[in-house]
PDB file of C-alpha atoms in Angstrom:
ATOM      1  CA  MET A  31      -4.492 -70.180 -18.180  1.00 47.00           C
ATOM      2  CA  GLY A  32      -2.070 -67.391 -17.241  1.00 50.00           C
ATOM      3  CA  ARG A  33      -0.974 -66.530 -20.781  1.00 60.00           C
ATOM      4  CA  PRO A  34      -4.297 -65.166 -22.146  1.00 63.00           C
ATOM      5  CA  SER A  35      -4.761 -63.109 -18.986  1.00 72.00           C
ATOM      6  CA  SER A  36      -1.275 -61.620 -19.197  1.00 78.00           C
ATOM      7  CA  ARG A  37      -1.778 -60.957 -22.914  1.00 81.00           C
ATOM      8  CA  ARG A  38      -5.010 -59.088 -22.196  1.00 82.00           C
ATOM      9  CA  ARG A  39      -3.278 -57.027 -19.527  1.00 83.00           C
ATOM     10  CA  ALA A  40      -0.490 -56.180 -21.970  1.00 81.00           C
ATOM     11  CA  GLN A  41      -3.036 -55.150 -24.597  1.00 82.00           C
ATOM     12  CA  ALA A  42      -4.899 -53.002 -22.073  1.00 83.00           C
ATOM     13  CA  ASP A  43      -1.632 -51.341 -21.016  1.00 84.00           C
ATOM     14  CA  ALA A  44      -0.725 -50.674 -24.638  1.00 84.00           C
ATOM     15  CA  LEU A  45      -4.182 -49.209 -25.319  1.00 87.00           C
ATOM     16  CA  LEU A  46      -3.960 -46.976 -22.242  1.00 88.00           C
ATOM     17  CA  HIS A  47      -0.457 -45.874 -23.224  1.00 86.00           C
ATOM     18  CA  GLY A  48      -1.568 -45.011 -26.752  1.00 87.00           C
ATOM     19  CA  THR A  49      -4.665 -43.165 -25.523  1.00 90.00           C
ATOM     20  CA  ALA A  50      -2.635 -41.129 -23.036  1.00 90.00           C
ATOM     21  CA  ARG A  51      -0.063 -40.264 -25.688  1.00 91.00           C
ATOM     22  CA  LEU A  52      -2.790 -39.226 -28.132  1.00 91.00           C
ATOM     23  CA  ALA A  53      -4.450 -37.047 -25.471  1.00 91.00           C
ATOM     24  CA  ALA A  54      -1.129 -35.384 -24.632  1.00 88.00           C
ATOM     25  CA  VAL A  55      -0.404 -34.673 -28.291  1.00 91.00           C
ATOM     26  CA  GLY A  56      -3.924 -33.331 -28.781  1.00 92.00           C
ATOM     27  CA  ALA A  57      -3.645 -31.009 -25.777  1.00 88.00           C
ATOM     28  CA  GLY A  58      -0.288 -29.674 -26.972  1.00 87.00           C
ATOM     29  CA  LEU A  59      -1.597 -29.204 -30.485  1.00 93.00           C
ATOM     30  CA  LEU A  60      -4.631 -27.324 -29.163  1.00 91.00           C
ATOM     31  CA  VAL A  61      -2.387 -24.881 -27.282  1.00 87.00           C
ATOM     32  CA  VAL A  62      -0.236 -24.340 -30.382  1.00 90.00           C
ATOM     33  CA  LEU A  63      -3.330 -23.702 -32.525  1.00 93.00           C
ATOM     34  CA  MET A  64      -4.668 -21.170 -30.016  1.00 91.00           C
ATOM     35  CA  VAL A  65      -1.370 -19.256 -29.997  1.00 90.00           C
ATOM     36  CA  LEU A  66      -1.254 -19.343 -33.806  1.00 93.00           C
ATOM     37  CA  PHE A  67      -4.805 -18.003 -33.975  1.00 94.00           C
ATOM     38  CA  LEU A  68      -3.887 -15.113 -31.667  1.00 92.00           C
ATOM     39  CA  ALA A  69      -0.762 -14.370 -33.703  1.00 93.00           C
ATOM     40  CA  LEU A  70      -2.641 -14.396 -37.017  1.00 94.00           C
ATOM     41  CA  GLU A  71      -5.366 -12.091 -35.693  1.00 94.00           C
ATOM     42  CA  ALA A  72      -2.789  -9.706 -34.199  1.00 93.00           C
ATOM     43  CA  ALA A  73      -0.477  -9.770 -37.256  1.00 93.00           C
ATOM     44  CA  PRO A  74      -2.096  -6.882 -39.219  1.00 92.00           C
ATOM     45  CA  VAL A  75      -1.574  -4.267 -36.514  1.00 92.00           C
ATOM     46  CA  LEU A  76       1.833  -5.657 -35.524  1.00 91.00           C
ATOM     47  CA  HIS A  77       2.956  -5.432 -39.142  1.00 90.00           C
ATOM     48  CA  ALA A  78       1.525  -1.925 -39.590  1.00 88.00           C
ATOM     49  CA  THR A  79       2.768  -0.316 -36.367  1.00 87.00           C
ATOM     50  CA  GLY A  80       5.506  -2.567 -35.007  1.00 87.00           C
ATOM     51  CA  PRO A  81       5.641  -4.152 -31.527  1.00 88.00           C
ATOM     52  CA  LEU A  82       7.396  -1.222 -29.811  1.00 89.00           C
ATOM     53  CA  ARG A  83       4.455   1.140 -30.275  1.00 90.00           C
ATOM     54  CA  PHE A  84       2.429  -0.993 -27.881  1.00 92.00           C
ATOM     55  CA  LEU A  85       4.766   0.233 -25.143  1.00 90.00           C
ATOM     56  CA  THR A  86       5.687   3.724 -26.381  1.00 89.00           C
ATOM     57  CA  ASP A  87       2.469   5.255 -27.738  1.00 90.00           C
ATOM     58  CA  ARG A  88       0.919   8.131 -25.820  1.00 88.00           C
ATOM     59  CA  GLY A  89      -2.006   6.368 -24.212  1.00 90.00           C
ATOM     60  CA  TRP A  90      -4.596   3.798 -25.272  1.00 93.00           C
ATOM     61  CA  TYR A  91      -6.713   5.519 -27.934  1.00 92.00           C
ATOM     62  CA  PRO A  92      -7.222   2.779 -30.526  1.00 90.00           C
ATOM     63  CA  THR A  93      -9.659   4.801 -32.660  1.00 86.00           C
ATOM     64  CA  GLN A  94      -6.862   7.373 -33.070  1.00 89.00           C
ATOM     65  CA  GLY A  95      -4.204   4.789 -33.813  1.00 88.00           C
ATOM     66  CA  ARG A  96      -2.596   4.825 -30.343  1.00 92.00           C
ATOM     67  CA  PHE A  97      -2.118   1.402 -28.783  1.00 93.00           C
ATOM     68  CA  ASN A  98      -0.102   1.749 -25.573  1.00 93.00           C
ATOM     69  CA  LEU A  99      -0.687  -1.412 -23.519  1.00 93.00           C
ATOM     70  CA  GLY A 100       1.892  -0.442 -20.893  1.00 93.00           C
ATOM     71  CA  PRO A 101      -0.542   0.762 -18.179  1.00 94.00           C
ATOM     72  CA  MET A 102      -2.653  -2.373 -18.564  1.00 94.00           C
ATOM     73  CA  LEU A 103       0.429  -4.596 -18.467  1.00 93.00           C
ATOM     74  CA  VAL A 104       1.468  -2.892 -15.241  1.00 94.00           C
ATOM     75  CA  GLY A 105      -2.018  -3.223 -13.776  1.00 94.00           C
ATOM     76  CA  THR A 106      -2.229  -6.905 -14.680  1.00 94.00           C
ATOM     77  CA  THR A 107       1.210  -7.651 -13.253  1.00 93.00           C
ATOM     78  CA  LEU A 108       0.639  -5.765 -10.008  1.00 95.00           C
ATOM     79  CA  ALA A 109      -2.772  -7.342  -9.421  1.00 95.00           C
ATOM     80  CA  ALA A 110      -1.483 -10.876 -10.029  1.00 94.00           C
ATOM     81  CA  ALA A 111       1.713 -10.349  -8.010  1.00 94.00           C
ATOM     82  CA  GLY A 112      -0.185  -8.844  -5.088  1.00 96.00           C
ATOM     83  CA  ALA A 113      -2.685 -11.705  -5.098  1.00 96.00           C
ATOM     84  CA  LEU A 114       0.098 -14.299  -5.073  1.00 94.00           C
ATOM     85  CA  PHE A 115       1.917 -12.392  -2.331  1.00 95.00           C
ATOM     86  CA  LEU A 116      -1.176 -12.710  -0.127  1.00 95.00           C
ATOM     87  CA  ALA A 117      -2.483 -16.111  -1.199  1.00 94.00           C
ATOM     88  CA  GLY A 118       0.881 -17.913  -1.386  1.00 93.00           C
ATOM     89  CA  PRO A 119       1.712 -18.026   2.341  1.00 94.00           C
ATOM     90  CA  LEU A 120      -1.953 -18.475   3.304  1.00 93.00           C
ATOM     91  CA  GLY A 121      -2.408 -21.371   0.895  1.00 93.00           C
ATOM     92  CA  LEU A 122       0.802 -23.049   2.017  1.00 93.00           C
ATOM     93  CA  LEU A 123      -0.052 -22.711   5.708  1.00 93.00           C
ATOM     94  CA  SER A 124      -3.605 -23.915   5.057  1.00 92.00           C
ATOM     95  CA  ALA A 125      -2.290 -27.070   3.400  1.00 93.00           C
ATOM     96  CA  VAL A 126       0.185 -27.685   6.243  1.00 93.00           C
ATOM     97  CA  PHE A 127      -2.579 -27.141   8.805  1.00 92.00           C
ATOM     98  CA  CYS A 128      -4.902 -29.630   7.117  1.00 91.00           C
ATOM     99  CA  CYS A 129      -2.241 -32.315   6.728  1.00 91.00           C
ATOM    100  CA  PHE A 130      -0.280 -32.113   9.985  1.00 91.00           C
ATOM    101  CA  TYR A 131      -2.076 -30.111  12.666  1.00 91.00           C
ATOM    102  CA  ALA A 132      -5.862 -30.164  12.264  1.00 90.00           C
ATOM    103  CA  PRO A 133      -8.032 -32.948  13.704  1.00 91.00           C
ATOM    104  CA  PRO A 134      -9.385 -35.205  10.928  1.00 89.00           C
ATOM    105  CA  ARG A 135     -12.945 -33.846  11.076  1.00 92.00           C
ATOM    106  CA  LEU A 136     -11.850 -30.229  11.079  1.00 92.00           C
ATOM    107  CA  ALA A 137      -9.408 -30.906   8.235  1.00 90.00           C
ATOM    108  CA  ALA A 138     -12.164 -32.552   6.188  1.00 91.00           C
ATOM    109  CA  LEU A 139     -14.538 -29.632   6.821  1.00 92.00           C
ATOM    110  CA  TYR A 140     -11.872 -27.083   5.911  1.00 90.00           C
ATOM    111  CA  ARG A 141     -11.021 -29.010   2.749  1.00 91.00           C
ATOM    112  CA  ARG A 142     -14.678 -29.010   1.691  1.00 92.00           C
ATOM    113  CA  MET A 143     -14.814 -25.249   2.200  1.00 91.00           C
ATOM    114  CA  LEU A 144     -11.750 -24.801  -0.012  1.00 91.00           C
ATOM    115  CA  GLU A 145     -13.285 -27.034  -2.677  1.00 91.00           C
ATOM    116  CA  LEU A 146     -16.494 -24.986  -2.533  1.00 91.00           C
ATOM    117  CA  LEU A 147     -14.501 -21.769  -2.991  1.00 90.00           C
ATOM    118  CA  ALA A 148     -12.536 -23.287  -5.862  1.00 89.00           C
ATOM    119  CA  GLY A 149     -15.763 -24.147  -7.673  1.00 88.00           C
ATOM    120  CA  THR A 150     -17.492 -20.804  -7.102  1.00 91.00           C
ATOM    121  CA  PRO A 151     -18.008 -18.850 -10.370  1.00 91.00           C
ATOM    122  CA  SER A 152     -15.835 -15.791 -10.721  1.00 91.00           C
ATOM    123  CA  VAL A 153     -18.826 -13.498 -11.229  1.00 92.00           C
ATOM    124  CA  VAL A 154     -19.965 -14.347  -7.681  1.00 94.00           C
ATOM    125  CA  PHE A 155     -16.615 -13.161  -6.317  1.00 95.00           C
ATOM    126  CA  GLY A 156     -16.929 -10.042  -8.431  1.00 94.00           C
ATOM    127  CA  LEU A 157     -20.457  -9.336  -7.215  1.00 95.00           C
ATOM    128  CA  TRP A 158     -19.392  -9.754  -3.598  1.00 95.00           C
ATOM    129  CA  GLY A 159     -16.420  -7.498  -4.177  1.00 95.00           C
ATOM    130  CA  LEU A 160     -18.571  -4.849  -5.851  1.00 95.00           C
ATOM    131  CA  VAL A 161     -21.239  -4.838  -3.133  1.00 95.00           C
ATOM    132  CA  VAL A 162     -19.116  -5.400  -0.010  1.00 95.00           C
ATOM    133  CA  LEU A 163     -15.402  -4.919  -0.618  1.00 95.00           C
ATOM    134  CA  VAL A 164     -15.443  -1.795  -2.798  1.00 96.00           C
ATOM    135  CA  PRO A 165     -17.650   0.208  -0.362  1.00 96.00           C
ATOM    136  CA  LEU A 166     -15.366  -0.811   2.530  1.00 96.00           C
ATOM    137  CA  ILE A 167     -12.275   0.403   0.671  1.00 96.00           C
ATOM    138  CA  ASN A 168     -14.148   3.559  -0.327  1.00 95.00           C
ATOM    139  CA  ARG A 169     -14.551   4.416   3.369  1.00 94.00           C
ATOM    140  CA  LEU A 170     -10.772   4.273   3.756  1.00 92.00           C
ATOM    141  CA  HIS A 171      -9.854   5.959   0.508  1.00 92.00           C
ATOM    142  CA  PRO A 172     -12.168   6.802  -2.425  1.00 91.00           C
ATOM    143  CA  PRO A 173     -13.059   5.669  -5.037  1.00 91.00           C
ATOM    144  CA  GLY A 174     -13.012   2.101  -3.682  1.00 92.00           C
ATOM    145  CA  ALA A 175     -12.753   0.383  -7.055  1.00 95.00           C
ATOM    146  CA  SER A 176      -8.992   0.087  -7.183  1.00 95.00           C
ATOM    147  CA  LEU A 177      -5.872  -2.014  -7.474  1.00 96.00           C
ATOM    148  CA  LEU A 178      -6.282  -3.064  -3.844  1.00 96.00           C
ATOM    149  CA  ALA A 179      -9.783  -4.405  -4.505  1.00 96.00           C
ATOM    150  CA  ALA A 180      -8.494  -6.374  -7.506  1.00 96.00           C
ATOM    151  CA  ILE A 181      -5.645  -7.835  -5.427  1.00 96.00           C
ATOM    152  CA  LEU A 182      -7.944  -8.920  -2.594  1.00 96.00           C
ATOM    153  CA  ILE A 183     -10.502 -10.501  -4.919  1.00 96.00           C
ATOM    154  CA  LEU A 184      -7.805 -12.355  -6.876  1.00 96.00           C
ATOM    155  CA  ALA A 185      -6.148 -13.542  -3.663  1.00 96.00           C
ATOM    156  CA  LEU A 186      -9.464 -14.977  -2.470  1.00 94.00           C
ATOM    157  CA  MET A 187      -9.957 -16.701  -5.837  1.00 95.00           C
ATOM    158  CA  VAL A 188      -6.509 -18.296  -6.174  1.00 94.00           C
ATOM    159  CA  LEU A 189      -6.153 -19.301  -2.507  1.00 94.00           C
ATOM    160  CA  PRO A 190      -8.209 -22.540  -2.725  1.00 93.00           C
ATOM    161  CA  THR A 191      -6.443 -23.663  -5.910  1.00 92.00           C
ATOM    162  CA  LEU A 192      -3.043 -23.187  -4.324  1.00 93.00           C
ATOM    163  CA  ALA A 193      -4.017 -24.733  -0.991  1.00 93.00           C
ATOM    164  CA  LEU A 194      -5.656 -27.828  -2.485  1.00 93.00           C
ATOM    165  CA  THR A 195      -2.760 -28.479  -4.871  1.00 93.00           C
ATOM    166  CA  VAL A 196      -0.145 -28.206  -2.121  1.00 93.00           C
ATOM    167  CA  GLU A 197      -2.239 -30.354   0.210  1.00 93.00           C
ATOM    168  CA  ALA A 198      -2.458 -33.096  -2.411  1.00 92.00           C
ATOM    169  CA  GLY A 199       1.327 -32.981  -2.749  1.00 92.00           C
ATOM    170  CA  LEU A 200       1.846 -33.169   1.018  1.00 93.00           C
ATOM    171  CA  ARG A 201      -0.481 -36.150   1.328  1.00 91.00           C
ATOM    172  CA  ALA A 202       1.501 -37.894  -1.433  1.00 91.00           C
ATOM    173  CA  VAL A 203       4.768 -37.681   0.551  1.00 91.00           C
ATOM    174  CA  PRO A 204       5.853 -41.279   1.256  1.00 90.00           C
ATOM    175  CA  THR A 205       5.006 -42.413   4.768  1.00 89.00           C
ATOM    176  CA  GLU A 206       8.530 -43.767   5.164  1.00 91.00           C
ATOM    177  CA  TYR A 207       9.901 -40.209   5.075  1.00 90.00           C
ATOM    178  CA  LEU A 208       7.684 -39.127   7.947  1.00 89.00           C
ATOM    179  CA  GLN A 209       8.362 -42.281   9.931  1.00 89.00           C
ATOM    180  CA  ALA A 210      12.108 -41.816   9.535  1.00 91.00           C
ATOM    181  CA  ALA A 211      11.813 -38.218  10.737  1.00 89.00           C
ATOM    182  CA  ALA A 212       9.832 -39.375  13.781  1.00 88.00           C
ATOM    183  CA  ALA A 213      12.429 -42.059  14.504  1.00 89.00           C
ATOM    184  CA  LEU A 214      15.134 -39.380  14.509  1.00 88.00           C
ATOM    185  CA  GLY A 215      13.184 -37.406  17.098  1.00 88.00           C
ATOM    186  CA  LEU A 216      12.492 -34.411  14.865  1.00 87.00           C
ATOM    187  CA  SER A 217       9.785 -32.013  15.951  1.00 89.00           C
ATOM    188  CA  ARG A 218       6.598 -31.711  13.929  1.00 89.00           C
ATOM    189  CA  TRP A 219       7.540 -28.355  12.403  1.00 90.00           C
ATOM    190  CA  THR A 220      11.053 -29.588  11.553  1.00 92.00           C
ATOM    191  CA  THR A 221       9.507 -32.608   9.853  1.00 91.00           C
ATOM    192  CA  VAL A 222       7.159 -30.358   7.881  1.00 91.00           C
ATOM    193  CA  SER A 223       9.771 -27.790   6.850  1.00 91.00           C
ATOM    194  CA  GLN A 224      12.759 -30.073   6.265  1.00 91.00           C
ATOM    195  CA  VAL A 225      11.119 -33.276   5.023  1.00 91.00           C
ATOM    196  CA  ALA A 226       7.529 -32.876   3.812  1.00 92.00           C
ATOM    197  CA  LEU A 227       7.747 -29.534   2.007  1.00 91.00           C
ATOM    198  CA  PRO A 228      10.951 -30.362   0.063  1.00 90.00           C
ATOM    199  CA  ALA A 229       9.409 -33.692  -0.976  1.00 90.00           C
ATOM    200  CA  ALA A 230       6.232 -31.890  -2.111  1.00 90.00           C
ATOM    201  CA  ARG A 231       8.119 -29.188  -4.049  1.00 89.00           C
ATOM    202  CA  PRO A 232       6.680 -30.253  -7.465  1.00 86.00           C
ATOM    203  CA  ALA A 233       3.137 -29.834  -6.121  1.00 87.00           C
ATOM    204  CA  LEU A 234       4.038 -26.446  -4.658  1.00 89.00           C
ATOM    205  CA  ILE A 235       5.401 -25.259  -8.002  1.00 88.00           C
ATOM    206  CA  ALA A 236       2.345 -26.638  -9.812  1.00 86.00           C
ATOM    207  CA  GLY A 237       0.067 -24.787  -7.403  1.00 89.00           C
ATOM    208  CA  VAL A 238       1.905 -21.522  -7.946  1.00 89.00           C
ATOM    209  CA  ILE A 239       1.714 -21.973 -11.732  1.00 88.00           C
ATOM    210  CA  LEU A 240      -2.032 -22.686 -11.629  1.00 88.00           C
ATOM    211  CA  ALA A 241      -2.666 -19.767  -9.291  1.00 91.00           C
ATOM    212  CA  THR A 242      -0.608 -17.417 -11.452  1.00 90.00           C
ATOM    213  CA  GLY A 243      -2.430 -18.492 -14.593  1.00 89.00           C
ATOM    214  CA  ARG A 244      -5.792 -17.830 -12.984  1.00 90.00           C
ATOM    215  CA  ALA A 245      -4.675 -14.489 -11.531  1.00 92.00           C
ATOM    216  CA  LEU A 246      -3.354 -13.292 -14.895  1.00 91.00           C
ATOM    217  CA  GLY A 247      -6.339 -14.542 -16.856  1.00 89.00           C
ATOM    218  CA  GLU A 248      -9.224 -13.639 -14.565  1.00 91.00           C
ATOM    219  CA  THR A 249     -11.655 -11.246 -16.244  1.00 90.00           C
ATOM    220  CA  MET A 250     -15.126 -10.739 -14.837  1.00 91.00           C
ATOM    221  CA  ALA A 251     -14.354 -10.405 -11.120  1.00 93.00           C
ATOM    222  CA  VAL A 252     -11.464  -8.009 -11.740  1.00 95.00           C
ATOM    223  CA  LEU A 253     -13.504  -5.995 -14.244  1.00 94.00           C
ATOM    224  CA  MET A 254     -16.182  -5.410 -11.590  1.00 94.00           C
ATOM    225  CA  VAL A 255     -13.840  -4.081  -8.878  1.00 96.00           C
ATOM    226  CA  CYS A 256     -10.699  -2.584 -10.451  1.00 95.00           C
ATOM    227  CA  GLY A 257     -12.158   0.738 -11.656  1.00 93.00           C
ATOM    228  CA  ASN A 258     -11.194   0.250 -15.337  1.00 93.00           C
ATOM    229  CA  VAL A 259      -9.114   3.405 -15.710  1.00 93.00           C
ATOM    230  CA  VAL A 260      -6.198   3.112 -18.150  1.00 94.00           C
ATOM    231  CA  GLN A 261      -3.327   4.455 -16.062  1.00 94.00           C
ATOM    232  CA  VAL A 262      -0.199   3.341 -14.229  1.00 94.00           C
ATOM    233  CA  PRO A 263      -1.262   3.220 -10.569  1.00 94.00           C
ATOM    234  CA  ARG A 264       0.703   5.272  -8.080  1.00 93.00           C
ATOM    235  CA  GLY A 265      -0.735   3.460  -5.096  1.00 93.00           C
ATOM    236  CA  LEU A 266      -3.000   0.631  -4.006  1.00 94.00           C
ATOM    237  CA  PHE A 267      -6.085   2.853  -3.979  1.00 96.00           C
ATOM    238  CA  ASP A 268      -5.780   3.982  -7.607  1.00 96.00           C
ATOM    239  CA  PRO A 269      -8.136   2.500 -10.246  1.00 96.00           C
ATOM    240  CA  VAL A 270      -6.512   0.324 -12.906  1.00 96.00           C
ATOM    241  CA  ARG A 271      -7.458  -1.671 -15.959  1.00 95.00           C
ATOM    242  CA  THR A 272      -6.083  -5.133 -16.689  1.00 94.00           C
ATOM    243  CA  LEU A 273      -5.524  -6.673 -20.108  1.00 94.00           C
ATOM    244  CA  THR A 274      -8.354  -9.158 -19.678  1.00 94.00           C
ATOM    245  CA  ALA A 275     -10.792  -6.456 -18.564  1.00 93.00           C
ATOM    246  CA  ASN A 276      -9.787  -4.342 -21.550  1.00 93.00           C
ATOM    247  CA  ILE A 277     -10.536  -7.205 -23.948  1.00 94.00           C
ATOM    248  CA  ALA A 278     -13.905  -7.897 -22.333  1.00 93.00           C
ATOM    249  CA  LEU A 279     -14.921  -4.229 -22.401  1.00 93.00           C
ATOM    250  CA  GLU A 280     -13.956  -3.394 -25.965  1.00 94.00           C
ATOM    251  CA  MET A 281     -14.084  -6.574 -28.075  1.00 92.00           C
ATOM    252  CA  ALA A 282     -17.832  -6.268 -28.668  1.00 90.00           C
ATOM    253  CA  TYR A 283     -17.482  -3.110 -30.769  1.00 91.00           C
ATOM    254  CA  ALA A 284     -13.831  -3.197 -31.871  1.00 91.00           C
ATOM    255  CA  GLN A 285     -13.066  -3.260 -35.587  1.00 91.00           C
ATOM    256  CA  GLY A 286     -10.013  -3.202 -37.812  1.00 91.00           C
ATOM    257  CA  SER A 287      -6.752  -2.295 -36.080  1.00 92.00           C
ATOM    258  CA  HIS A 288      -8.588  -1.822 -32.793  1.00 94.00           C
ATOM    259  CA  ARG A 289      -9.734  -5.442 -32.859  1.00 94.00           C
ATOM    260  CA  ALA A 290      -6.276  -6.633 -33.863  1.00 94.00           C
ATOM    261  CA  ALA A 291      -4.752  -4.670 -30.973  1.00 93.00           C
ATOM    262  CA  LEU A 292      -7.007  -6.523 -28.546  1.00 94.00           C
ATOM    263  CA  PHE A 293      -5.636  -9.791 -29.919  1.00 95.00           C
ATOM    264  CA  VAL A 294      -2.162  -8.405 -29.217  1.00 94.00           C
ATOM    265  CA  SER A 295      -3.317  -8.142 -25.594  1.00 92.00           C
ATOM    266  CA  GLY A 296      -4.277 -11.808 -25.641  1.00 92.00           C
ATOM    267  CA  LEU A 297      -0.956 -12.714 -27.228  1.00 92.00           C
ATOM    268  CA  ALA A 298       0.872 -10.769 -24.511  1.00 90.00           C
ATOM    269  CA  LEU A 299      -1.039 -12.675 -21.821  1.00 91.00           C
ATOM    270  CA  ALA A 300      -0.206 -16.010 -23.428  1.00 88.00           C
ATOM    271  CA  ALA A 301       3.463 -15.023 -23.682  1.00 87.00           C
ATOM    272  CA  ALA A 302       3.524 -13.970 -20.020  1.00 85.00           C
ATOM    273  CA  ILE A 303       2.072 -17.287 -18.859  1.00 85.00           C
ATOM    274  CA  VAL A 304       4.483 -19.290 -21.036  1.00 84.00           C
ATOM    275  CA  PHE A 305       7.405 -17.259 -19.706  1.00 84.00           C
ATOM    276  CA  PHE A 306       6.327 -17.830 -16.110  1.00 82.00           C
ATOM    277  CA  VAL A 307       5.881 -21.579 -16.624  1.00 80.00           C
ATOM    278  CA  LEU A 308       9.334 -21.875 -18.210  1.00 82.00           C
ATOM    279  CA  ALA A 309      10.875 -19.815 -15.399  1.00 80.00           C
ATOM    280  CA  ALA A 310       9.199 -22.018 -12.772  1.00 76.00           C
ATOM    281  CA  GLU A 311      10.414 -25.183 -14.495  1.00 76.00           C
ATOM    282  CA  PHE A 312      13.953 -23.778 -14.700  1.00 78.00           C
ATOM    283  CA  ALA A 313      13.915 -22.834 -11.017  1.00 72.00           C
ATOM    284  CA  GLU A 314      12.567 -26.266 -10.058  1.00 70.00           C
ATOM    285  CA  ARG A 315      15.330 -28.026 -11.979  1.00 74.00           C
ATOM    286  CA  ARG A 316      18.013 -25.859 -10.425  1.00 69.00           C
ATOM    287  CA  THR A 317      16.757 -26.542  -6.900  1.00 64.00           C
ATOM    288  CA  ARG A 318      16.554 -30.252  -7.712  1.00 63.00           C
ATOM    289  CA  HIS A 319      20.256 -30.361  -8.599  1.00 56.00           C
ATOM    290  CA  VAL A 320      21.434 -28.235  -5.671  1.00 55.00           C
TER     291      VAL A 320
END
C-alpha cells in the first residue's frame, strides 16, 4: 500500500522540480531577450557616434545630433541614492518595530498600511507630490519641482517594499536563535542587532535590491515632480530630469537616431541595475565568509 503512494509523491516532486526549473530558465531567457532587444535598437546610434559621446557631447539636443546623457544619469543616481538614504533606515526600523516591539494588533495594522502603500499606483504618488509636496517645497525655495521632491516621493514609494521584505526575513529567523539569546540573558536590542539582523541579512540585501530597482526605474511619479530640466543639479532644490522621465517624454515623437538614443538610455538603466545586483551579491558573499 505504501509503494504506490511513495511513487506518486516522487512523481509529484519530479514534476514540481521540472516546472520550477523551466520557469527559472524562462525568466532568465526573458531578461536576456529584453537586453538584446535594447542593444539591437540602440546599436545604430552607438555604431554611428560611439559610446563616449553620450557622456561628452555638449548637452542633450538629439535633433542636432547631440546625445549627452550625463545630466540625466546624475539626476537618476542622485534621486535613487537619496531615496535609499531616507527609506533604508526607516524601512529597517519599521521591520524591527513590527517584529520585536509592537503589540500584535498594532503590528498587524502597521503591516496592512505598508501593504496598501506598496500596492498604490505610482501615478497616485506623483499626483500627491504634484499637488501637495511641490507647493510646500516651493514655499521654501522655488520652483518646488526639484531633486528634493523626486527624492521624497521615491523614498515614500520604496519604503514599504524594503520594510515588508526585511520583516519577512526577520520573521523567518529560527526561533532557536532567539531562544538561545534569551537564555544567555541578552537584551532585546542586542538580540535584534547581534542575532536577528545578521541571520536576516539575505532578506535585507534582497530588500535593498528591490528598492533600488524601483527607485532607478520609476517613471510617472518622478516625471510629475522633478521639474524635467536637463542639467546637473547644484543643490536639492534644482530641477532635474531622470533617464526614465526622458524616455517617457520623448519616445512618442522620437525618430531615427533620436529614438535609438532613447534605447541607449534604457540600456544604461539595465546595465546600472545589473551592476548593482552583482555588487550586492559580491558584498553579501564577502560578509558571509568574514
